Amino acid sequence: LEAVSVSGVAIDKNQVRISVQELPDRPGAAAAVFKAMAEIGVVVDLIVQNVGRAGKANLTFSVPSEDAYRAEKAMREAVGRTGATVGRSNKIAKVSVVGVGMRSHSGVASCFFDALAEAGINMLMISTSEIKISVAVNHEDGDEATRVAHAAFGLEKKTRSRKKA
Amino acid sequence: LEAVSVSGVAIDKNQVRISVQELPDRPGAAAAVFKAMAEIGVVVDLIVQNVGRAGKANLTFSVPSEDAYRAEKAMREAVGRTGATVGRSNKIAKVSVVGVGMRSHSGVASCFFDALAEAGINMLMISTSEIKISVAVNHEDGDEATRVAHAAFGLEKKTRSRKKA
Ligand SMILES: C[C@@H](O)[C@H](N)C(=O)O
Ligand SMILES: C[C@@H](O)[C@H](N)C(=O)O
């Protein structure tokens, strides 16, 4: 295994997740969702969609808590005619482990997810990029998730709390 | 809308996606998946999991094409007893638009997804980070998706093809 090279843990506790279920899995469906968000000027942070089944896919994204109400309302209008449903939005905490040269996510993921599992914290969503693994957990698990992530990677408190301006 | 600030488009055509369906949505389930990958030294690139339903969640990740067979085999062993199923792995192309200061994904997402929709390209998976929006498309759509993304953001050919060493 490559030496795990995580340099810090970041937490964002100001996000609400909005899930759109049973979106038609055809070109243009997701574009309509984000056009609606762009039109009302809502900043979208996390976007996660997994492979669909039987022609339908679920798409979840997160917005700042203060925009949740108007984002949910705009979503219901945007997808109304497609048959998709917009779930109730829920506050989440997004906890990310960051590290340059995380060439292989499997070692870091295994260590991070194990630490959350030991603490009994369930992951709601997972999303990765070259230098980061982000997970959404229930809002009330955010601080504990950050603490166990620090311990798992031997980091002293390097949390960057993202209070968006 | 903020000025859309995309600086480049990257494509990785050497990835295969492996989907684990009906994974128990409880702490430890995802950790077992990546422990299995870490133990056989397979480099995992994209990891996507959306919110589960009825206590089950679907988790998809991508590995280099040359590791697909042994990764799929290790996955079947790792999740066998949990009742989850491992789908057939499929070659994908991961196309990412990259730009610093993409404070709001909604404007970039709307533009990128619209361009794919116009070209009739279906998105299989979506994953984001602060500076990037990545989508998985069918392998044969990779080049066209890259071309339309360049055109949508007014970029000359800046593709960084990621032939992993
Ligand atoms: C579900 C959604 O992503 C659809 N596949 C699209 O391309 O818009
Ligand atoms: C589905 C999987 O992510 C599970 N929720 C876990 O925490 O491991």
Short mmCIF file of C-alpha atoms and ligand atoms in Angstrom, two decimals:
data_model
loop_
_atom_site.label_atom_id
_atom_site.label_comp_id
_atom_site.label_asym_id
_atom_site.label_seq_id
_atom_site.Cartn_x
_atom_site.Cartn_y
_atom_site.Cartn_z
CA LEU A 1 0.00 0.00 0.00
CA GLU A 2 1.21 3.48 -0.80
CA ALA A 3 1.85 5.65 2.21
CA VAL A 4 -1.44 7.37 2.95
CA SER A 5 -0.90 11.05 2.40
CA VAL A 6 -3.78 12.98 3.93
CA SER A 7 -2.89 16.55 4.87
CA GLY A 8 -6.12 17.80 6.43
CA VAL A 9 -9.81 17.37 7.18
CA ALA A 10 -12.47 19.93 6.17
CA ILE A 11 -16.05 20.17 7.39
CA ASP A 12 -18.98 22.15 6.01
CA LYS A 13 -22.00 22.13 8.27
CA ASN A 14 -24.02 24.70 6.35
CA GLN A 15 -25.29 22.42 3.61
CA VAL A 16 -28.71 20.94 2.94
CA ARG A 17 -29.09 18.03 0.53
CA ILE A 18 -31.90 17.98 -2.02
CA SER A 19 -32.69 14.65 -3.69
CA VAL A 20 -34.48 14.30 -7.00
CA GLN A 21 -35.74 10.72 -7.38
CA GLU A 22 -36.84 8.88 -10.53
CA LEU A 23 -35.42 11.48 -12.92
CA PRO A 24 -35.70 10.18 -16.51
CA ASP A 25 -32.26 8.82 -17.37
CA ARG A 26 -32.00 10.61 -20.71
CA PRO A 27 -29.95 13.52 -22.01
CA GLY A 28 -31.19 16.90 -20.78
CA ALA A 29 -32.75 15.72 -17.51
CA ALA A 30 -29.88 16.85 -15.27
CA ALA A 31 -29.28 20.00 -17.32
CA ALA A 32 -32.83 21.15 -16.49
CA VAL A 33 -32.14 20.73 -12.77
CA PHE A 34 -29.07 22.94 -12.78
CA LYS A 35 -30.50 25.46 -15.18
CA ALA A 36 -33.24 26.00 -12.58
CA MET A 37 -30.62 26.50 -9.86
CA ALA A 38 -28.51 28.81 -12.03
CA GLU A 39 -31.57 30.93 -12.86
CA ILE A 40 -32.31 31.65 -9.20
CA GLY A 41 -28.63 32.17 -8.45
CA VAL A 42 -28.32 29.37 -5.87
CA VAL A 43 -24.76 28.15 -5.27
CA VAL A 44 -24.66 24.37 -5.63
CA ASP A 45 -21.81 22.58 -3.84
CA LEU A 46 -21.95 18.77 -3.99
CA ILE A 47 -23.55 17.01 -6.98
CA VAL A 48 -23.85 13.21 -6.88
CA GLN A 49 -25.58 10.91 -9.32
CA ASN A 50 -25.05 7.18 -9.57
CA VAL A 51 -25.88 4.87 -12.45
CA GLY A 52 -29.64 4.63 -13.05
CA ARG A 53 -31.90 1.56 -13.25
CA ALA A 54 -34.89 0.86 -15.46
CA GLY A 55 -34.53 4.23 -17.22
CA LYS A 56 -34.62 6.31 -14.01
CA ALA A 57 -31.82 7.88 -11.97
CA ASN A 58 -31.55 9.67 -8.61
CA LEU A 59 -29.63 12.92 -8.43
CA THR A 60 -28.70 14.63 -5.16
CA PHE A 61 -27.07 18.00 -4.70
CA SER A 62 -26.39 20.32 -1.80
CA VAL A 63 -27.11 24.02 -1.32
CA PRO A 64 -26.46 26.43 1.55
CA SER A 65 -29.04 26.02 4.33
CA GLU A 66 -30.39 29.53 3.81
CA ASP A 67 -31.26 28.71 0.17
CA ALA A 68 -32.92 25.34 0.80
CA TYR A 69 -36.52 26.53 0.75
CA ARG A 70 -36.34 28.45 -2.54
CA ALA A 71 -34.14 25.77 -4.15
CA GLU A 72 -36.61 23.02 -3.24
CA LYS A 73 -39.50 25.10 -4.57
CA ALA A 74 -37.70 25.81 -7.88
CA MET A 75 -36.86 22.12 -8.18
CA ARG A 76 -40.47 21.02 -7.81
CA GLU A 77 -41.43 23.38 -10.65
CA ALA A 78 -38.50 22.32 -12.85
CA VAL A 79 -39.08 18.57 -12.65
CA GLY A 80 -42.87 18.61 -12.17
CA ARG A 81 -43.74 17.47 -15.69
CA THR A 82 -41.06 14.72 -15.86
CA GLY A 83 -42.63 12.51 -13.20
CA ALA A 84 -39.59 12.89 -10.91
CA THR A 85 -40.15 13.67 -7.24
CA VAL A 86 -38.21 16.04 -5.04
CA GLY A 87 -37.55 14.62 -1.57
CA ARG A 88 -37.64 16.61 1.65
CA SER A 89 -34.34 18.43 2.04
CA ASN A 90 -32.16 17.45 5.00
CA LYS A 91 -29.31 19.23 6.72
CA ILE A 92 -26.03 17.37 6.21
CA ALA A 93 -22.44 17.79 7.22
CA LYS A 94 -19.90 17.34 4.45
CA VAL A 95 -16.63 15.94 5.82
CA SER A 96 -13.66 15.73 3.44
CA VAL A 97 -10.18 14.28 3.78
CA VAL A 98 -7.74 16.13 1.58
CA GLY A 99 -4.29 15.10 0.42
CA VAL A 100 -2.13 15.72 -2.59
CA GLY A 101 -0.90 12.60 -4.33
CA MET A 102 -3.82 10.46 -3.18
CA ARG A 103 -3.07 8.42 -6.27
CA SER A 104 -5.01 5.56 -4.89
CA HIS A 105 -8.25 6.33 -3.13
CA SER A 106 -8.72 2.75 -1.97
CA GLY A 107 -6.17 3.00 0.88
CA VAL A 108 -7.44 6.36 2.08
CA ALA A 109 -11.09 5.38 1.61
CA SER A 110 -10.61 2.14 3.52
CA CYS A 111 -8.98 3.98 6.43
CA PHE A 112 -11.50 6.89 6.48
CA PHE A 113 -14.61 4.72 6.09
CA ASP A 114 -13.36 2.26 8.70
CA ALA A 115 -12.91 5.09 11.21
CA LEU A 116 -16.48 6.27 10.59
CA ALA A 117 -17.78 2.73 10.88
CA GLU A 118 -15.99 2.20 14.22
CA ALA A 119 -17.74 5.35 15.50
CA GLY A 120 -21.09 4.05 14.21
CA ILE A 121 -21.46 6.94 11.74
CA ASN A 122 -23.43 6.14 8.59
CA MET A 123 -22.37 7.69 5.28
CA LEU A 124 -25.23 9.11 3.20
CA MET A 125 -23.27 10.12 0.08
CA ILE A 126 -19.72 9.72 -1.21
CA SER A 127 -17.95 11.82 -3.83
CA THR A 128 -14.28 11.95 -4.80
CA SER A 129 -11.79 13.98 -6.78
CA GLU A 130 -8.06 13.49 -7.36
CA ILE A 131 -7.10 15.13 -4.08
CA LYS A 132 -10.15 14.61 -1.91
CA ILE A 133 -12.72 12.14 -0.59
CA SER A 134 -15.94 13.80 0.62
CA VAL A 135 -18.76 12.12 2.49
CA ALA A 136 -22.12 13.50 3.57
CA VAL A 137 -23.25 12.39 7.02
CA ASN A 138 -26.24 13.38 9.15
CA HIS A 139 -25.73 16.92 10.39
CA GLU A 140 -25.44 15.86 14.02
CA ASP A 141 -22.61 13.41 13.18
CA GLY A 142 -20.41 16.10 11.57
CA ASP A 143 -18.18 16.97 14.51
CA GLU A 144 -17.64 13.37 15.59
CA ALA A 145 -16.87 12.35 11.97
CA THR A 146 -14.25 15.10 11.78
CA ARG A 147 -12.71 14.03 15.07
CA VAL A 148 -12.38 10.37 14.08
CA ALA A 149 -11.00 11.34 10.65
CA HIS A 150 -8.26 13.39 12.35
CA ALA A 151 -7.41 10.49 14.64
CA ALA A 152 -7.41 7.96 11.78
CA PHE A 153 -4.81 9.93 9.82
CA GLY A 154 -2.77 11.07 12.80
CA LEU A 155 -3.51 14.75 12.23
CA GLU A 156 -3.69 17.38 14.96
CA LYS A 157 -6.71 19.66 14.66
CA LYS A 158 -6.40 20.99 11.07
CA THR A 159 -10.08 21.45 10.41
CA ARG A 160 -10.98 24.19 7.97
CA SER A 161 -14.57 24.95 8.80
CA ARG A 162 -16.22 26.31 5.66
CA LYS A 163 -18.56 28.97 6.84
CA LYS A 164 -19.48 30.25 3.38
CA ALA A 165 -19.49 34.01 3.16
CA LEU B 1 -24.76 34.59 -12.85
CA GLU B 2 -21.07 34.62 -12.06
CA ALA B 3 -18.78 34.53 -15.06
CA VAL B 4 -18.22 30.88 -15.80
CA SER B 5 -14.54 30.18 -15.29
CA VAL B 6 -13.61 26.86 -16.80
CA SER B 7 -9.94 26.54 -17.72
CA GLY B 8 -9.79 23.08 -19.26
CA VAL B 9 -11.39 19.74 -20.04
CA ALA B 10 -9.82 16.41 -19.05
CA ILE B 11 -10.73 12.95 -20.28
CA ASP B 12 -9.80 9.52 -18.91
CA LYS B 13 -10.79 6.67 -21.19
CA ASN B 14 -9.02 3.92 -19.26
CA GLN B 15 -11.61 3.44 -16.55
CA VAL B 16 -14.11 0.68 -15.89
CA ARG B 17 -17.01 1.24 -13.51
CA ILE B 18 -17.98 -1.42 -10.99
CA SER B 19 -21.40 -1.09 -9.34
CA VAL B 20 -22.35 -2.68 -6.04
CA GLN B 21 -26.13 -2.70 -5.70
CA GLU B 22 -28.24 -3.17 -2.56
CA LEU B 23 -25.35 -2.68 -0.14
CA PRO B 24 -26.70 -2.56 3.46
CA ASP B 25 -26.88 1.14 4.32
CA ARG B 26 -25.13 0.81 7.67
CA PRO B 27 -21.71 1.80 9.01
CA GLY B 28 -18.92 -0.47 7.78
CA ALA B 29 -20.49 -1.55 4.48
CA ALA B 30 -18.50 0.82 2.26
CA ALA B 31 -15.33 0.34 4.34
CA ALA B 32 -15.37 -3.38 3.48
CA VAL B 33 -15.53 -2.57 -0.24
CA PHE B 34 -12.44 -0.36 -0.21
CA LYS B 35 -10.52 -2.55 2.21
CA ALA B 36 -10.89 -5.31 -0.40
CA MET B 37 -9.56 -2.97 -3.11
CA ALA B 38 -6.70 -1.73 -0.91
CA GLU B 39 -5.67 -5.31 -0.07
CA ILE B 40 -5.22 -6.22 -3.74
CA GLY B 41 -3.54 -2.89 -4.46
CA VAL B 42 -6.07 -1.69 -7.05
CA VAL B 43 -6.07 2.08 -7.63
CA VAL B 44 -9.63 3.38 -7.28
CA ASP B 45 -10.39 6.66 -9.07
CA LEU B 46 -14.04 7.76 -8.97
CA ILE B 47 -16.25 6.78 -5.98
CA VAL B 48 -19.93 7.73 -6.10
CA GLN B 49 -22.69 6.83 -3.67
CA ASN B 50 -26.05 8.53 -3.45
CA VAL B 51 -28.51 8.48 -0.57
CA GLY B 52 -29.96 5.00 0.00
CA ARG B 53 -33.58 3.86 0.17
CA ALA B 54 -35.23 1.22 2.34
CA GLY B 55 -31.95 0.49 4.11
CA LYS B 56 -29.99 -0.26 0.92
CA ALA B 57 -27.58 1.90 -1.09
CA ASN B 58 -25.77 1.60 -4.43
CA LEU B 59 -22.08 2.35 -4.59
CA THR B 60 -20.14 2.68 -7.85
CA PHE B 61 -16.42 3.15 -8.27
CA SER B 62 -13.99 3.07 -11.16
CA VAL B 63 -10.71 1.19 -11.62
CA PRO B 64 -8.20 1.03 -14.48
CA SER B 65 -9.39 -1.27 -17.28
CA GLU B 66 -6.52 -3.68 -16.74
CA ASP B 67 -7.59 -4.26 -13.11
CA ALA B 68 -11.31 -4.74 -13.77
CA TYR B 69 -11.35 -8.53 -13.73
CA ARG B 70 -9.49 -9.00 -10.45
CA ALA B 71 -11.34 -6.05 -8.83
CA GLU B 72 -14.73 -7.51 -9.76
CA LYS B 73 -13.71 -10.91 -8.44
CA ALA B 74 -12.47 -9.45 -5.12
CA MET B 75 -15.70 -7.45 -4.83
CA ARG B 76 -17.90 -10.51 -5.22
CA GLU B 77 -16.00 -12.19 -2.38
CA ALA B 78 -16.06 -9.08 -0.16
CA VAL B 79 -19.81 -8.42 -0.39
CA GLY B 80 -20.99 -12.01 -0.90
CA ARG B 81 -22.36 -12.50 2.61
CA THR B 82 -24.12 -9.07 2.79
CA GLY B 83 -26.70 -9.85 0.11
CA ALA B 84 -25.34 -7.08 -2.15
CA THR B 85 -24.76 -7.84 -5.82
CA VAL B 86 -21.87 -6.77 -8.01
CA GLY B 87 -22.98 -5.67 -11.49
CA ARG B 88 -21.12 -6.37 -14.70
CA SER B 89 -18.32 -3.84 -15.06
CA ASN B 90 -18.51 -1.44 -18.01
CA LYS B 91 -15.91 0.69 -19.71
CA ILE B 92 -16.61 4.38 -19.18
CA ALA B 93 -15.06 7.66 -20.17
CA LYS B 94 -14.68 10.19 -17.38
CA VAL B 95 -14.95 13.74 -18.74
CA SER B 96 -14.20 16.61 -16.34
CA VAL B 97 -14.45 20.36 -16.66
CA VAL B 98 -11.93 22.08 -14.45
CA GLY B 99 -11.76 25.68 -13.28
CA VAL B 100 -10.53 27.50 -10.23
CA GLY B 101 -13.09 29.69 -8.51
CA MET B 102 -16.07 27.63 -9.72
CA ARG B 103 -17.77 28.96 -6.62
CA SER B 104 -21.10 28.07 -8.00
CA HIS B 105 -21.41 24.77 -9.78
CA SER B 106 -24.93 25.46 -10.97
CA GLY B 107 -23.87 27.82 -13.79
CA VAL B 108 -21.08 25.51 -14.98
CA ALA B 109 -23.19 22.38 -14.55
CA SER B 110 -26.09 23.88 -16.46
CA CYS B 111 -23.79 24.85 -19.36
CA PHE B 112 -21.86 21.53 -19.42
CA PHE B 113 -24.90 19.28 -19.05
CA ASP B 114 -26.82 21.25 -21.67
CA ALA B 115 -23.98 20.79 -24.15
CA LEU B 116 -24.01 17.02 -23.55
CA ALA B 117 -27.80 16.93 -23.87
CA GLU B 118 -27.69 18.81 -27.21
CA ALA B 119 -25.26 16.15 -28.47
CA GLY B 120 -27.57 13.39 -27.22
CA ILE B 121 -24.97 12.10 -24.72
CA ASN B 122 -26.39 10.48 -21.59
CA MET B 123 -24.62 10.97 -18.27
CA LEU B 124 -24.20 7.78 -16.20
CA MET B 125 -22.62 9.33 -13.07
CA ILE B 126 -21.87 12.79 -11.75
CA SER B 127 -19.33 13.78 -9.12
CA THR B 128 -18.02 17.22 -8.13
CA SER B 129 -15.32 18.93 -6.11
CA GLU B 130 -14.60 22.62 -5.52
CA ILE B 131 -12.71 22.99 -8.78
CA LYS B 132 -14.17 20.29 -10.98
CA ILE B 133 -17.32 18.65 -12.33
CA SER B 134 -16.78 15.06 -13.55
CA VAL B 135 -19.26 12.94 -15.45
CA ALA B 136 -19.03 9.32 -16.54
CA VAL B 137 -20.43 8.64 -20.00
CA ASN B 138 -20.45 5.49 -22.14
CA HIS B 139 -16.92 4.84 -23.35
CA GLU B 140 -17.80 5.46 -26.99
CA ASP B 141 -19.21 8.93 -26.15
CA GLY B 142 -15.97 10.14 -24.51
CA ASP B 143 -14.41 11.98 -27.44
CA GLU B 144 -17.65 13.66 -28.53
CA ALA B 145 -18.37 14.70 -24.92
CA THR B 146 -14.92 16.28 -24.69
CA ARG B 147 -15.42 18.09 -27.98
CA VAL B 148 -18.78 19.59 -27.00
CA ALA B 149 -17.45 20.59 -23.56
CA HIS B 150 -14.62 22.51 -25.22
CA ALA B 151 -17.06 24.26 -27.52
CA ALA B 152 -19.48 25.06 -24.68
CA PHE B 153 -16.80 26.88 -22.68
CA GLY B 154 -15.04 28.47 -25.65
CA LEU B 155 -11.79 26.57 -25.09
CA GLU B 156 -9.36 25.58 -27.80
CA LYS B 157 -8.12 21.98 -27.54
CA LYS B 158 -6.82 21.83 -23.93
CA THR B 159 -7.56 18.19 -23.28
CA ARG B 160 -5.29 16.46 -20.80
CA SER B 161 -5.71 12.83 -21.63
CA ARG B 162 -5.01 10.85 -18.49
CA LYS B 163 -3.22 7.76 -19.65
CA LYS B 164 -2.34 6.51 -16.19
CA ALA B 165 1.26 5.35 -15.98
C1 LIG C 1 -30.11 11.38 -15.00
C2 LIG C 1 -29.42 12.38 -15.88
O1 LIG C 1 -28.09 12.56 -15.50
C3 LIG C 1 -29.45 12.00 -17.35
N1 LIG C 1 -28.75 10.77 -17.57
C4 LIG C 1 -28.84 13.14 -18.13
O2 LIG C 1 -27.94 12.96 -18.86
O3 LIG C 1 -29.25 14.25 -17.95
C1 LIG C 2 -23.73 2.36 1.98
C2 LIG C 2 -22.57 2.67 2.88
O1 LIG C 2 -21.96 3.88 2.50
C3 LIG C 2 -22.95 2.76 4.34
N1 LIG C 2 -23.89 3.83 4.55
C4 LIG C 2 -21.68 2.98 5.13
O2 LIG C 2 -21.56 3.90 5.88
O3 LIG C 2 -20.76 2.21 4.96
#
